[in-house]
Amino acid sequence: MLSFFVIIDIYGGDTLIVGVLVEISAKAVDKVFEYSVPCELEKDIKVGIRVSVPFGRMTLEGFVMEIKNSKSTDKELKEIIDVVDKDIVLNSELLELGKVMRDNTLSTLISCYQVMLPKALKAGNTGNIKYYTYYKLNNDYDKSLKFNDTQKKIIDMVSKGSVIRKDLVDISLSSLNTLIKKGVLLEEKSEHYRVNYSNEEFVKPVLTNEQQAVVDSVIGETNTYLLYGVTGSGKTEVYMEIIEHYLNMGKTSIVLVPEISLTPQMIDRFEKRFGKKIAAIHSGLSDGEKYDEYRRIARGEASIVIGARSAVFAPLKNIGIIIIDEEHSDSYKQSDPSPRYHARDIAILRSKYHKCSVLLGSATPSLESMARGEKGVYKLLSLPHRVNGKELPKVSIVDMNKEIKRSKGHFSSILINSINDRLEKKEQIILLLNRRGYSSFVTCKNCGYTFKCPNCDITLTYHKSSNTLRCHYCGYGGKVVDTCPECKEKALNNLGVGTQKIEEELNKLFNCRVLRMDFDTTSKKGMHEKMIESFKNHEYDILLGTQMVAKGLDFSNVTLVGVINADTSLNIPDFRSSENTFSLLNQVAGRSGRSEKTGTVVIQTYNPEHYAISLCEKHDYISFYKQEMMIRRSLKYPPYYYICNIRVSGKDSNYILSEALKIKNSLERNFSSTIILGPSSSSLFKMNNTYRYNIILKYKKEDNLYNVLSKVLDHYKTNPKIKVDIDFNPSQMI
Ligand code: ADP
Ligand code: ZN
């Protein structure tokens, strides 16, 4: 680099020219534009930095993609305006990765780079590190002091070992301040994110033989591994042991977890073991805090990054291992906006660059990954038992068809009795209300029957406007009838029940304290953590919630998990609905009996015979996998076929449909073996006055695929009336 600038100095007549990719994510603009560099900025110019440039009448920011020098007389180029950030924001690995992503997802290059960076960096906004204030008990406080009820409550909380984080509690600040003044509480500032304070020495558990064997395999050979380990089998301990191995070698690690399970409990476990080497990126951080964490990572101050999907782009150097926990989770696929990438694919790409291993872990691996494991594309490892001989919880499946007369509201007599039993024993309960896919389908209240597409075996979606049932894969349409074809009862409904209703029922049926956790009650920043903390402190008996309560939580006093309605997620119009249901039920069951006390699980269902439900009884993932694979094969779904969704949307539904048909026709002319379905109206057919149609491709191998699809995108890229989006391996069909 140095010699390069010397040459410029000597021959003064040359100008530095840079290729800049500007920040407009439109297909039509997605290319590198050339600018010249004014002398005073030359010394700061590097590939991968951010600059501001004139673009038409606007000033835009962009990334320097390349540097060349040329005779100033070559052409009249505009000059860059400024260097926004002297540090490199995209290193050479990430610059290359972006190009591969663009090619694999058919998105714009700029969108691929933007998704790698924290928001604050994009705005050029440099936030300061925020410190959290914690309060803990001063053990030597004057016991003769008198306290009011609020103060007593606070003292009680901290005496149990809790630490109060100022921004997470809604107890009065004046009480807190009084307690500090009286020397009862000690204030502590920390940059770190944690809920529990613990001054006990960290003791690393001795790994079981099964765990040690997994660790030895992974550190023994560079590969992509799939670890199938039942809930509570000690996967997280295995991850930490592997990370420590690489840490000792001076290497870094990435751990991806679904956002929902990125709880304080999880982060706390890693921080206890690795302290300040951890950078945790989670939704509880402000944009400024995310930026700070990102900077720590880029500067090499953190060696272990934990975060959700986008943490896969963490700018670590010298990576030793990339771990994806709960690898089956659909949160690893970005659906909207583009780039529609899967974190698993990015992890594998990065592992090639770093010559490191990838470890995918799950109690219910995705069918795609398990199939690759069986074929040997991934190396399969397993932890079939819970640690130290602990049993998996006993699962009872309750047939709600038979219970209907004995049940009260949404509660079967079995679930009612189990709840009463736990309340008496002062043990805690988690209740799952399965809300996925509610109210878009019609189901029979009497027998649980749902209407399915005769071609695709996909639940038909109810369209209120036309009072019809439609298949979103192939477009099949059916009339809504009012008697159930199965049991002949007039009991069809399409109404869902909410958590609030269940909460009311609980309060009527039991004398208990219910904590409701759903998207409404957790939308306020910090509420999620606060709820987890108060449930842990046994301020509540029952934690009632949506999917949020199913993952990652570890409460030793929870001995009963109840599922109010196992079926709803079975009815989502998606070929993965059985897989998602099995995995959700298995996950939530895994929350029960994680400590000394044995746990039980009660699953209420109208479809007790459905394999996605009946196989939960014995936690039998392998049988589920086999059965589901047979269905996938016969209906030509992944992992036997790839799926690609082409979404065509716009305000004029007639125009959109006719263009969608044209696209389909041209695809039919160009593809040889691909199955083309649709165009069919999407399950979110009309959104914000925009109509959406899907064309679904099923293919095994289609040489022309990317070529043809990018021509389709090119054809429409400047047409404002229509938007074409392509999603390879979509995680959901909307
Ligand atoms: P998973 O991630 O598979 O659900 P965890 O790693 O959370 O399992 O382990 C479940 C529980 O068992 C945790 O409380 C953990 O601390 C404990 N545990 C894991 N491995 C061991 C071990 N080798 N010895 C003792 N306890 C362990
Ligand atoms: Zn169909």
Short mmCIF file of N, CA and C in Angstrom, two decimals, residues 431-436 438 497-500 502 544-547 549 562-565 568:
data_model
loop_
_atom_site.label_atom_id
_atom_site.label_comp_id
_atom_site.label_asym_id
_atom_site.label_seq_id
_atom_site.Cartn_x
_atom_site.Cartn_y
_atom_site.Cartn_z
N LEU A 431 -47.47 -23.22 30.49
CA LEU A 431 -48.56 -23.58 29.58
C LEU A 431 -48.32 -22.94 28.22
N LEU A 432 -48.40 -23.75 27.20
CA LEU A 432 -48.20 -23.24 25.84
C LEU A 432 -49.54 -23.13 25.13
N LEU A 433 -49.81 -21.93 24.63
CA LEU A 433 -50.95 -21.76 23.73
C LEU A 433 -50.37 -21.60 22.34
N ASN A 434 -50.64 -22.59 21.54
CA ASN A 434 -50.06 -22.62 20.21
C ASN A 434 -50.84 -21.66 19.31
N ARG A 435 -50.23 -20.56 18.96
CA ARG A 435 -50.96 -19.55 18.20
C ARG A 435 -50.54 -19.49 16.75
N ARG A 436 -49.60 -20.31 16.37
CA ARG A 436 -49.13 -20.22 14.99
C ARG A 436 -50.24 -20.58 14.03
N TYR A 438 -53.16 -19.28 13.43
CA TYR A 438 -54.54 -19.26 13.85
C TYR A 438 -55.47 -18.57 12.88
N VAL A 497 -58.44 -18.74 19.79
CA VAL A 497 -58.55 -18.28 21.16
C VAL A 497 -57.23 -17.58 21.51
N GLY A 498 -57.33 -16.52 22.31
CA GLY A 498 -56.13 -15.77 22.65
C GLY A 498 -55.62 -16.10 24.04
N THR A 499 -54.41 -15.67 24.33
CA THR A 499 -53.84 -15.92 25.65
C THR A 499 -54.65 -15.25 26.76
N GLN A 500 -55.24 -14.09 26.40
CA GLN A 500 -56.02 -13.38 27.41
C GLN A 500 -57.20 -14.21 27.91
N ILE A 502 -57.46 -17.47 27.85
CA ILE A 502 -56.95 -18.58 28.66
C ILE A 502 -56.58 -18.09 30.07
N LEU A 544 -47.80 -18.60 31.22
CA LEU A 544 -48.66 -18.91 30.08
C LEU A 544 -48.17 -18.11 28.90
N GLY A 545 -47.94 -18.78 27.78
CA GLY A 545 -47.45 -18.00 26.66
C GLY A 545 -47.54 -18.71 25.33
N THR A 546 -47.14 -17.97 24.32
CA THR A 546 -47.08 -18.49 22.96
C THR A 546 -45.72 -19.17 22.77
N GLN A 547 -45.31 -19.36 21.54
CA GLN A 547 -44.05 -20.05 21.22
C GLN A 547 -42.89 -19.62 22.11
N VAL A 549 -42.47 -19.38 25.14
CA VAL A 549 -42.16 -20.13 26.35
C VAL A 549 -41.56 -21.50 26.02
N GLY A 562 -47.91 -27.89 30.05
CA GLY A 562 -49.19 -28.23 29.43
C GLY A 562 -49.29 -27.54 28.08
N VAL A 563 -49.78 -28.28 27.10
CA VAL A 563 -50.02 -27.68 25.80
C VAL A 563 -51.53 -27.61 25.62
N ILE A 564 -52.07 -26.39 25.54
CA ILE A 564 -53.53 -26.22 25.48
C ILE A 564 -54.07 -26.81 24.18
N ASN A 565 -53.41 -26.50 23.09
CA ASN A 565 -53.92 -26.89 21.78
C ASN A 565 -52.77 -27.25 20.85
N THR A 568 -53.11 -26.44 16.28
CA THR A 568 -53.18 -25.29 15.38
C THR A 568 -52.01 -25.22 14.42
#
